[in-house]
Coordinates of N, CA and C in Angstrom, one line a residue:
Chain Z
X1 N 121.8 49.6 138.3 CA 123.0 48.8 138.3 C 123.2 48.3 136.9
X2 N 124.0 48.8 136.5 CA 124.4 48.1 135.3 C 125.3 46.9 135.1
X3 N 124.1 46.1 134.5 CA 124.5 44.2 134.3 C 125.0 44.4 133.0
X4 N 125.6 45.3 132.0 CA 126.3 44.5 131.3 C 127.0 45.7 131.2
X5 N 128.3 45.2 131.2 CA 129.4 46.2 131.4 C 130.7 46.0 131.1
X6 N 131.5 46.8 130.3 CA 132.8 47.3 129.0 C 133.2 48.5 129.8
X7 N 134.2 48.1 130.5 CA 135.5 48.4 131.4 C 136.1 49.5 131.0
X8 N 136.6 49.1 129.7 CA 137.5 49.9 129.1 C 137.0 50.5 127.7
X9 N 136.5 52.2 128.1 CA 136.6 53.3 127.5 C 137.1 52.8 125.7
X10 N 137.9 53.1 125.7 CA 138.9 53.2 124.7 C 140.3 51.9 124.5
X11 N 140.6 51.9 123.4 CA 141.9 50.9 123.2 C 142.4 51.1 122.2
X12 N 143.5 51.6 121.5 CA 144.3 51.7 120.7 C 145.3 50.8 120.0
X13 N 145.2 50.0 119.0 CA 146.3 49.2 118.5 C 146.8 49.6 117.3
X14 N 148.1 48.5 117.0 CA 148.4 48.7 115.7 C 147.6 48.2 114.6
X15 N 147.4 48.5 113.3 CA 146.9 47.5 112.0 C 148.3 46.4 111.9
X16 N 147.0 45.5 112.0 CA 147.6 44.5 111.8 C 147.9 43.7 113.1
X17 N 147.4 43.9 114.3 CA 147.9 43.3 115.4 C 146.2 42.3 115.7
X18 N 146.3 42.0 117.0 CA 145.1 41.5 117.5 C 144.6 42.7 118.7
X19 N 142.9 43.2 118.1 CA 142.3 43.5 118.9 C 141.4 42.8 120.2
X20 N 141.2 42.8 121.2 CA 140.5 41.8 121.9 C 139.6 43.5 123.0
X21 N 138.6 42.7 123.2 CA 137.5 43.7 123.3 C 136.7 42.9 124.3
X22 N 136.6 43.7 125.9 CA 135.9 42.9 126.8 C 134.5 43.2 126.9
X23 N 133.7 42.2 127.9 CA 132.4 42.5 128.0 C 132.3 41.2 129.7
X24 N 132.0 42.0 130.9 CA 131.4 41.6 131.5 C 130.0 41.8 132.0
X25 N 129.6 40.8 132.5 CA 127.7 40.7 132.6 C 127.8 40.2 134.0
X26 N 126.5 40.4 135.1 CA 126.3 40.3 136.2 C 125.4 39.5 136.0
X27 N 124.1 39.2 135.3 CA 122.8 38.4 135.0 C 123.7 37.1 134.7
X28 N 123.2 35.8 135.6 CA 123.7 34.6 135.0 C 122.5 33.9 134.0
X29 N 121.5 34.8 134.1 CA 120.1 34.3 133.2 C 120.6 34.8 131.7
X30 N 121.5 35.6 131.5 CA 121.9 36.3 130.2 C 122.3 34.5 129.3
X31 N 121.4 34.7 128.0 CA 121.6 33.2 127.1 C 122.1 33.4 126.2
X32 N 122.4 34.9 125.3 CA 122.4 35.3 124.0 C 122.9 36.6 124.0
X33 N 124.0 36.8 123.1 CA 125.1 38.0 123.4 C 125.5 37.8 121.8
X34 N 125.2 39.2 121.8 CA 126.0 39.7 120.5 C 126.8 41.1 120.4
X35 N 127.7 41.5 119.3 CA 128.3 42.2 119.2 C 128.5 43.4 117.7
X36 N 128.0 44.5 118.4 CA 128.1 45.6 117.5 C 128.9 46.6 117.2
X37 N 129.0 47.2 116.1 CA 129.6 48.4 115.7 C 129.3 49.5 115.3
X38 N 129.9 50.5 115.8 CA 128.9 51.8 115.5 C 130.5 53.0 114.8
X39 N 129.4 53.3 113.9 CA 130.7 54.4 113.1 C 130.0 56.2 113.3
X40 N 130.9 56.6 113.8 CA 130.3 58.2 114.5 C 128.9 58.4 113.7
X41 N 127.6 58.7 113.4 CA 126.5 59.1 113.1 C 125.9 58.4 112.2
X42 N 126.1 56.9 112.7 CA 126.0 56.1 112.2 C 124.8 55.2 112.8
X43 N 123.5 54.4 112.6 CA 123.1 53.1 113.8 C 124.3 52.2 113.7
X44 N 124.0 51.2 114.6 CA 125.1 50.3 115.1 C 124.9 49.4 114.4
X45 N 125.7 48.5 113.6 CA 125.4 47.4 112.4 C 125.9 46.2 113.4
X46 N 125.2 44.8 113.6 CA 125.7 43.6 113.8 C 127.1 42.7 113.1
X47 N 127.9 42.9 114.2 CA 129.0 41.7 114.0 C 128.8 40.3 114.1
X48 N 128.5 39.8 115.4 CA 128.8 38.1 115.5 C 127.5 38.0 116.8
X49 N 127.2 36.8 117.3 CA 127.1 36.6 118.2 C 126.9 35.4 118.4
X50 N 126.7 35.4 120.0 CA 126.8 33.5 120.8 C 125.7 33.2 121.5
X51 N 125.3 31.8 121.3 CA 124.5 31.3 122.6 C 124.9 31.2 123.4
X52 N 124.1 30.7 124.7 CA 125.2 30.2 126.1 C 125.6 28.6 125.9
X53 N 124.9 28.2 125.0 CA 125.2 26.8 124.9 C 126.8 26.8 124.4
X54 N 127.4 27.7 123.3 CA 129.1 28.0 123.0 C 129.7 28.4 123.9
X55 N 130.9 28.5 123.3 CA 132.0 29.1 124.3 C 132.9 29.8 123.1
X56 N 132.4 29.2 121.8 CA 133.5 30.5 121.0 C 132.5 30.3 119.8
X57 N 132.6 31.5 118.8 CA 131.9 31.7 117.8 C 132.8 32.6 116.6
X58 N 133.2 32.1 115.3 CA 134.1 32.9 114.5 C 133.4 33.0 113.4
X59 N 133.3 34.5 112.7 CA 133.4 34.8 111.5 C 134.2 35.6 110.8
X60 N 135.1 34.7 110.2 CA 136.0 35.4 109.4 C 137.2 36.3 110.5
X61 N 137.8 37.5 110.7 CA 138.0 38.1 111.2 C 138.1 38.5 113.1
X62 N 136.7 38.2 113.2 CA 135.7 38.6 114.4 C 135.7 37.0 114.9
X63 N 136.4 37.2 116.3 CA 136.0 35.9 116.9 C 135.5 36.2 118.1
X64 N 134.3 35.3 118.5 CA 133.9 36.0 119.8 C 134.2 34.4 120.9
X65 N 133.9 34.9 122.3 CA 134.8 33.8 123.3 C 134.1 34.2 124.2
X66 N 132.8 32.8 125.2 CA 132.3 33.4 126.5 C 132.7 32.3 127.4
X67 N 132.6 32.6 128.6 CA 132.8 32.4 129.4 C 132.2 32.2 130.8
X68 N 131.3 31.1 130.7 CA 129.8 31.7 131.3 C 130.4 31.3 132.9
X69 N 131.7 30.8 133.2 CA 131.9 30.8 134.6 C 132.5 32.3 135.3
X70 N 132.9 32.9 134.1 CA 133.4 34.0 134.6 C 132.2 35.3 134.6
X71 N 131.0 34.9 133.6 CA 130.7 36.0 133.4 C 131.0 37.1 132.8
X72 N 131.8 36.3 131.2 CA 133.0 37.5 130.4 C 133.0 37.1 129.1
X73 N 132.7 38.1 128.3 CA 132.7 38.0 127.1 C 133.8 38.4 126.3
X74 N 134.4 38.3 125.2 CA 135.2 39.2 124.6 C 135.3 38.8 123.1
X75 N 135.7 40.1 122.4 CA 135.7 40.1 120.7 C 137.0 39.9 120.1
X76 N 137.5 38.8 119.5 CA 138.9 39.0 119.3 C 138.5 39.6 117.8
X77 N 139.4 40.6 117.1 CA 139.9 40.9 115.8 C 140.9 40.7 115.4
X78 N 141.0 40.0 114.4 CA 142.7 39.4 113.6 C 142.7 39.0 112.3
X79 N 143.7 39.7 111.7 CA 144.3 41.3 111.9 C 143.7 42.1 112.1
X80 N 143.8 43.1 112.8 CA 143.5 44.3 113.1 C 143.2 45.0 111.6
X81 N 142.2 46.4 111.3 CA 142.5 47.2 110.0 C 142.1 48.6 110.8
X82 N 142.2 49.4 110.1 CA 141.7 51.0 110.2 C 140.5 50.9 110.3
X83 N 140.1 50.8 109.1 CA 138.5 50.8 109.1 C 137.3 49.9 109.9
X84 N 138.2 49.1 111.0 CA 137.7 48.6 112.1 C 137.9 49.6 113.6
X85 N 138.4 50.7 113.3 CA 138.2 51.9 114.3 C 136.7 52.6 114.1
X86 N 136.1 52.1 115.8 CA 134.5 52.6 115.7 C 134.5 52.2 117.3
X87 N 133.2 52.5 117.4 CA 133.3 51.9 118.7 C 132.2 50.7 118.9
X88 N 132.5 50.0 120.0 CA 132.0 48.4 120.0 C 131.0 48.1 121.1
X89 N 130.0 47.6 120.9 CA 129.1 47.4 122.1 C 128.6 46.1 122.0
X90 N 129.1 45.5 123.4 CA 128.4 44.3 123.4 C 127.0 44.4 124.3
X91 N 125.8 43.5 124.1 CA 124.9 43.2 124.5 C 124.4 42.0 124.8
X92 N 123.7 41.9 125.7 CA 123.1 40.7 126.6 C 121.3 40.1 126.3
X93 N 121.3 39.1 126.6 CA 119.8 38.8 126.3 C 119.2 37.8 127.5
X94 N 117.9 38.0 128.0 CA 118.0 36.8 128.9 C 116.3 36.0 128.5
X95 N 115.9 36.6 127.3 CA 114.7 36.7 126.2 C 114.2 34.7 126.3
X96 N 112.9 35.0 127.0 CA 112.3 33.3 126.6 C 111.3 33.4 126.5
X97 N 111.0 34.4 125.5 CA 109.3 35.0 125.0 C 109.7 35.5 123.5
X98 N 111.0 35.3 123.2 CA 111.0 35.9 121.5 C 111.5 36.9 121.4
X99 N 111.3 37.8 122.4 CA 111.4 39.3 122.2 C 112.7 40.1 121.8
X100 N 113.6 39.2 122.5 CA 115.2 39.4 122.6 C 115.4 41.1 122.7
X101 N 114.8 41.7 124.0 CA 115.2 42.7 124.2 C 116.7 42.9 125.2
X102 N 117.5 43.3 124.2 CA 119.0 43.3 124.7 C 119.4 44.5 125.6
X103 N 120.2 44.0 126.9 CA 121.2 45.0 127.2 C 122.2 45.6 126.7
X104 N 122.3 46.7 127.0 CA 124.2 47.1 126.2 C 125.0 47.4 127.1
X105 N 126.4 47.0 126.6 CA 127.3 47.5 127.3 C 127.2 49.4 127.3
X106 N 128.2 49.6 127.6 CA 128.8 51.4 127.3 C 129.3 51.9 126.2
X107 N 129.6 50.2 125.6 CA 130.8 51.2 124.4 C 132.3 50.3 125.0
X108 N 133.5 50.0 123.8 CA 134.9 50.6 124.0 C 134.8 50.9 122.1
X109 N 135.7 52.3 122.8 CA 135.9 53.2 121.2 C 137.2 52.0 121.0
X110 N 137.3 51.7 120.0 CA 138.8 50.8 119.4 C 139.4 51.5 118.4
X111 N 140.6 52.1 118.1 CA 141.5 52.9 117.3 C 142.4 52.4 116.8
X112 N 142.6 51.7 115.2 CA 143.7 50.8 115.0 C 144.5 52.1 114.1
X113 N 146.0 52.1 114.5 CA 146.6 52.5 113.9 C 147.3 52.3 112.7
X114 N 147.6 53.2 112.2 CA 148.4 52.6 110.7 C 149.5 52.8 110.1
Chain W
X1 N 116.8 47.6 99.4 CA 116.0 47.6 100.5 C 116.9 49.4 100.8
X2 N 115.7 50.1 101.6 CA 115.9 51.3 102.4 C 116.8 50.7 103.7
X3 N 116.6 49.6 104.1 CA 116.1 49.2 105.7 C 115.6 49.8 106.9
X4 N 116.5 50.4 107.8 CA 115.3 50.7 108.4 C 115.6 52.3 108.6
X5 N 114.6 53.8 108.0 CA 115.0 55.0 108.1 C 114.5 55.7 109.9
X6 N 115.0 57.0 109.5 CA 114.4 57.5 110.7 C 114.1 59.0 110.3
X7 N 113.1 59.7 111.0 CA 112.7 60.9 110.5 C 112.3 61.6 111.7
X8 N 112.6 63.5 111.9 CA 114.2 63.6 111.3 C 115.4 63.0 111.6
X9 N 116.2 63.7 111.1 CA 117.9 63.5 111.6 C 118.3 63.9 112.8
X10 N 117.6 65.1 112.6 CA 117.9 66.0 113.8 C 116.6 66.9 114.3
X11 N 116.6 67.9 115.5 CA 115.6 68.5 116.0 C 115.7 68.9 117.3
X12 N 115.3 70.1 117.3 CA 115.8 71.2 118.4 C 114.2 71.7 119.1
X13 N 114.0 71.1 120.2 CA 112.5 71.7 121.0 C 112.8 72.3 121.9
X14 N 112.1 73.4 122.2 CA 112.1 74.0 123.7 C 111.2 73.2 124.7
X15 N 111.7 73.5 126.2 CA 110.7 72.2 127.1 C 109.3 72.5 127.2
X16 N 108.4 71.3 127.3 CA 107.3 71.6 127.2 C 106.4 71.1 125.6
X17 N 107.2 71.3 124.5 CA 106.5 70.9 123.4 C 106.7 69.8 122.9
X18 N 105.8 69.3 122.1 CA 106.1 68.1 121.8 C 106.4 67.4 120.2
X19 N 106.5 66.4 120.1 CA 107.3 65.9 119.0 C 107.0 64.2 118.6
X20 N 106.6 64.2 117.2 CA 107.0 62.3 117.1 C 108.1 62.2 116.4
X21 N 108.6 60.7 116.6 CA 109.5 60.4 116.0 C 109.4 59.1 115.0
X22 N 109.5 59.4 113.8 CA 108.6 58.4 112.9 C 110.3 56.8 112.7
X23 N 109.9 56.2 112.5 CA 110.8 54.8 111.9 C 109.8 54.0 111.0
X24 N 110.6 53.4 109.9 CA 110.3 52.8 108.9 C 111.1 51.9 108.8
X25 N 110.8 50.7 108.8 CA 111.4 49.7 108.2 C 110.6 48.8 106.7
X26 N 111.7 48.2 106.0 CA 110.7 47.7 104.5 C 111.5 46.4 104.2
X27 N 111.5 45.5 105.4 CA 112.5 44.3 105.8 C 110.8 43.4 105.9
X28 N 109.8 43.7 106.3 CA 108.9 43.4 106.9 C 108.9 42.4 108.0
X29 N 109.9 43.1 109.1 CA 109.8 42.6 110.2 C 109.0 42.9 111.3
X30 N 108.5 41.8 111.9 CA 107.5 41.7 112.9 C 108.2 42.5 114.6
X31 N 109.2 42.7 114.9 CA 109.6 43.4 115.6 C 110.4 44.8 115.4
X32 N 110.1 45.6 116.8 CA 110.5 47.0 116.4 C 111.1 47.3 118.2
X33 N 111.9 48.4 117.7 CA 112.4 48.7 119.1 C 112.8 50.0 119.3
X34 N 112.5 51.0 120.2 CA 113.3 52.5 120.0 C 114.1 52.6 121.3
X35 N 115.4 52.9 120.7 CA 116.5 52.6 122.1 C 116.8 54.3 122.6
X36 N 117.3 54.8 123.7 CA 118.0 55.9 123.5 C 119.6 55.9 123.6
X37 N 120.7 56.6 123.5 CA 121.8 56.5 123.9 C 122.0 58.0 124.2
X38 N 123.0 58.1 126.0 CA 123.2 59.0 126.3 C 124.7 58.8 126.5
X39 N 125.8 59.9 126.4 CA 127.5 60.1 126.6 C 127.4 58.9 128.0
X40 N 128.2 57.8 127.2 CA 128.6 56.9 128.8 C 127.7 56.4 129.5
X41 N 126.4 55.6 128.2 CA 126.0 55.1 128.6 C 125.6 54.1 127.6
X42 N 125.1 52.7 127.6 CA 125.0 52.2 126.3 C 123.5 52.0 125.9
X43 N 123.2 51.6 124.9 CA 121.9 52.1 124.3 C 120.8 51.5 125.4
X44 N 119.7 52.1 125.7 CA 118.7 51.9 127.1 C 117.3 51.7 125.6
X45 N 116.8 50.6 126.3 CA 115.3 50.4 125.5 C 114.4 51.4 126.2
X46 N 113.6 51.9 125.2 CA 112.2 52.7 125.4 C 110.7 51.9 125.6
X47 N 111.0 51.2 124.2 CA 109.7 50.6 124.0 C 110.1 49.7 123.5
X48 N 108.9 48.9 122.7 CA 109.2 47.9 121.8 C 107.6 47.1 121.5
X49 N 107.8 46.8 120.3 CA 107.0 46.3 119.8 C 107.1 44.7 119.1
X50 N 106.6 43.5 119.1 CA 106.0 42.5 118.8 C 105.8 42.5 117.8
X51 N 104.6 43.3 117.1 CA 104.1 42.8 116.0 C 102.6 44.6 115.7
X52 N 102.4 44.6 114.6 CA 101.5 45.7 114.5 C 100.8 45.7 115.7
X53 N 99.9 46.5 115.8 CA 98.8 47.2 116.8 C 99.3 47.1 118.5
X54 N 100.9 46.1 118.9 CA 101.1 46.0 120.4 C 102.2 46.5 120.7
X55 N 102.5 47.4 121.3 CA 103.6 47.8 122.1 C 103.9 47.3 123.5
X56 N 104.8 47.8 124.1 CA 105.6 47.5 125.3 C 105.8 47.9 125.9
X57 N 106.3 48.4 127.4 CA 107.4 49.0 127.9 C 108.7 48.1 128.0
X58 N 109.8 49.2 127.6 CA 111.2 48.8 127.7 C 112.1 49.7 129.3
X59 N 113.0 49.6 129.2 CA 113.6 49.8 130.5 C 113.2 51.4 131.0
X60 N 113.4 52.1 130.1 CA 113.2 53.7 130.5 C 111.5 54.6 129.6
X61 N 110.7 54.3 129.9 CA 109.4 54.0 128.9 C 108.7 55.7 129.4
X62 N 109.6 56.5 130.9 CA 108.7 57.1 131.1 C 108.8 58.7 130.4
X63 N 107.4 59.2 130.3 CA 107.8 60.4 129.5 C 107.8 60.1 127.7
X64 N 107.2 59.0 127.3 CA 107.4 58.8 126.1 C 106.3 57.7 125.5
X65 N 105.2 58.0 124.6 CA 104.7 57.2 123.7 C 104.8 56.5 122.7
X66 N 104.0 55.2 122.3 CA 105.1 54.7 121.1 C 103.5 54.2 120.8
X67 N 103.5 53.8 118.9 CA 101.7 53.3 118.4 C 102.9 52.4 117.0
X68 N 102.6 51.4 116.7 CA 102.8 50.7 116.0 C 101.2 50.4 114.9
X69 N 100.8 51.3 114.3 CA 99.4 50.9 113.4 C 99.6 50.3 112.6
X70 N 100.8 50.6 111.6 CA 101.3 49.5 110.8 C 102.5 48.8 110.7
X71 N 102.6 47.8 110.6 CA 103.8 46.5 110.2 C 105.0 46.9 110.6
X72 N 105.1 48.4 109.4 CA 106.4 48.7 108.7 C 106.9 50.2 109.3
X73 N 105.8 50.6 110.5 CA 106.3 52.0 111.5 C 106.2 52.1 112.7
X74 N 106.7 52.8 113.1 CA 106.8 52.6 114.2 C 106.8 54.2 115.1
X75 N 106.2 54.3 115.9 CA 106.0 56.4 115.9 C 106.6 56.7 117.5
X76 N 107.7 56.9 117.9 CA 108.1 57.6 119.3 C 107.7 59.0 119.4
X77 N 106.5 59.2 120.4 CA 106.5 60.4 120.8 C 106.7 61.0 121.9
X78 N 107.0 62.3 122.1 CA 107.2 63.1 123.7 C 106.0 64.1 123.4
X79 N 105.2 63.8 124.8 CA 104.2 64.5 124.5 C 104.4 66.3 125.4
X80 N 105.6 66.4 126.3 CA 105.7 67.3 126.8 C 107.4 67.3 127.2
X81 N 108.6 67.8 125.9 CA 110.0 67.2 125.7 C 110.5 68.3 127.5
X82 N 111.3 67.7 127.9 CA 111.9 67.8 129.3 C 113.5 67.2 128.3
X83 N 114.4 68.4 129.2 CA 116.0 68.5 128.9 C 116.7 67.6 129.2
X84 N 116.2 66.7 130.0 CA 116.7 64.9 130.3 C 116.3 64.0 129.3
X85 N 115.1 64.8 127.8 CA 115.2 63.7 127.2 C 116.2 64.1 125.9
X86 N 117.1 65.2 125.9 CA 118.0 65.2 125.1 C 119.0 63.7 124.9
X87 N 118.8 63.7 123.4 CA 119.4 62.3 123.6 C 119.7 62.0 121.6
X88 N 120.6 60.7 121.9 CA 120.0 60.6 120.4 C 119.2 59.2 120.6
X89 N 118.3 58.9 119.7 CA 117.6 58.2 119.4 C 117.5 57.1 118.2
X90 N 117.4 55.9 118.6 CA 117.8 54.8 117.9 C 116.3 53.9 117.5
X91 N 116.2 53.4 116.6 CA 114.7 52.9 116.3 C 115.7 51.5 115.4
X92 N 115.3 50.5 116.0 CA 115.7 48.8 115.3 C 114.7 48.2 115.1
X93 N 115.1 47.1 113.7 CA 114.0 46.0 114.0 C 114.3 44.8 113.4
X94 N 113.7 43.9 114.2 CA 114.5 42.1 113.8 C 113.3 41.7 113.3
X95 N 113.8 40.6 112.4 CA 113.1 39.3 111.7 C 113.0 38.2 112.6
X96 N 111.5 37.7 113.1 CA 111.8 36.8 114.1 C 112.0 35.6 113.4
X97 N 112.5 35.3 111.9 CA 112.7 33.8 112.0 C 114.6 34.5 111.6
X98 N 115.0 34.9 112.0 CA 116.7 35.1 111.8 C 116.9 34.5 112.8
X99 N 118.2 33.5 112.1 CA 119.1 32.3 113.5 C 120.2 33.1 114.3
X100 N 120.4 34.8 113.6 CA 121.3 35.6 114.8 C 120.6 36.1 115.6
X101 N 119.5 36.1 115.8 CA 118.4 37.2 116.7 C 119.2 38.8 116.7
X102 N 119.7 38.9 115.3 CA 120.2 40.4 115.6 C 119.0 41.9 115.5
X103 N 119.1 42.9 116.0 CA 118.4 44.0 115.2 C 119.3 44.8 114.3
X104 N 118.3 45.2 113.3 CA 119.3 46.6 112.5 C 118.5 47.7 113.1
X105 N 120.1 48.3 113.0 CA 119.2 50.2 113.6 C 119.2 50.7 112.3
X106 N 118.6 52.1 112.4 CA 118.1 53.1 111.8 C 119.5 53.9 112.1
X107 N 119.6 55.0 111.2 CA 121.0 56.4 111.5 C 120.7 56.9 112.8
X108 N 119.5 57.0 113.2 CA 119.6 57.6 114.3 C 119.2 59.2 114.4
X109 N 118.1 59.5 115.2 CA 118.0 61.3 115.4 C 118.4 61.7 116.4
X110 N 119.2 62.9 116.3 CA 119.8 63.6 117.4 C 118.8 64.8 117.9
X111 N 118.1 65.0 119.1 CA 117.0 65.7 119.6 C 117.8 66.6 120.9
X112 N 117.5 67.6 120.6 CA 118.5 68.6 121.4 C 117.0 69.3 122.2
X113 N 116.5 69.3 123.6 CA 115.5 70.1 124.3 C 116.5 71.2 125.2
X114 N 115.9 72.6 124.8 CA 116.6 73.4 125.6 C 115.4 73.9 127.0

């Protein structure tokens, strides 16, 4: 069964708009969620992430937003750019030994146009 | 810094033979991790390691060895490759005193078993 789970495949925007990027999770033990990017043949480099104690976390660009009644995560981008076309994976943690071994989502590939 | 490499890139086995898969990190971090990723699915832990000399099992561990002898490697092996373990392969590793608990991957090796 997969507990952490990214809906939507793919999403396509304009540059320059707002990207938003979901992530639901089934584990209510999940404490620690972060969010990556991966460029085709690339490892996946770290964006942002949240405790459960937040509900929003921003750097710069990348705002992230949970939601621990819903069980929903999501990545806002604003503005949008090109070279933020990759694909996105969010992941879960429910780690109280250090280890922080993460779930991942599936993936949504994000395509900003230009 | 290198951070963290992977060796090879790529690599083509027929079933039945076997193979390691070497990772290096020069971060000198106390944790290591080798994930897989298959089409439409998001990255699955193998193994994982703590700290030199101890390993783990992670979610999908079967069919696959892992030795951590020093600090800075980390060695995934298949001691007899099977066409289900076509995959590419991801090797990370975190600093346990970072306040994001993020990992960095490695580029990643693409392992094709016919």
């Amino acid at each position: 069964d997969q507990q952490v789970k990214q809906n939507s495949p793919s999403l396509s925007v304009q540059e320059g708009r707002i990207s938003i990027l979901n992530c639901d999770y089934t584990n209510s033990m999940f404490d620690y969620f972060l969010w990556y990017k991966k460029y085709p043949a690339e490892g996946p480099t770290f964006l942002i992430s949240i405790s459960s104690i937040k509900d929003k976390n921003e750097d710069g660009r990348f705002t992230v937003f949970l939601n621990k009644s819903a069980k929903h995560l999501s990545l806002h981008i604003v503005p949008s750019q090109p070279g933020d076309s990759a694909v996105y994976f969010c992941a879960a943690s429910t780690d109280t030994s250090g280890t922080y071994k993460y779930i991942f989502g599936t993936g949504t590939r994000l395509k900003v146009l230009a | 810094n290198a951070g963290v490499t992977q060796t090879p890139k790529f690599r083509v086995l027929k079933t039945g033979q076997s193979m390691t898969l070497l990772c290096a990190q020069d971060m000198n971090h106390e944790y290591m991790y080798w994930y897989r990723q298959d089409p439409g699915m998001g990255l699955r832990l193998i193994h994982y390691s703590v700290g030199e000399g101890t390993t783990a099992k992670g979610e999908v561990p079967d069919g696959y060895n892992v030795s951590r002898l020093k600090k800075q490697n980390f060695l995934l092996g298949l001691e007899s490759a099977a066409p289900s373990q076509t995959s590419v392969y991801f090797c990370a590793s975190r600093d346990s005193r970072s306040s994001y608990n993020e990992q960095f991957f490695g580029p990643g090796t693409r392992l094709t078993v016919l």
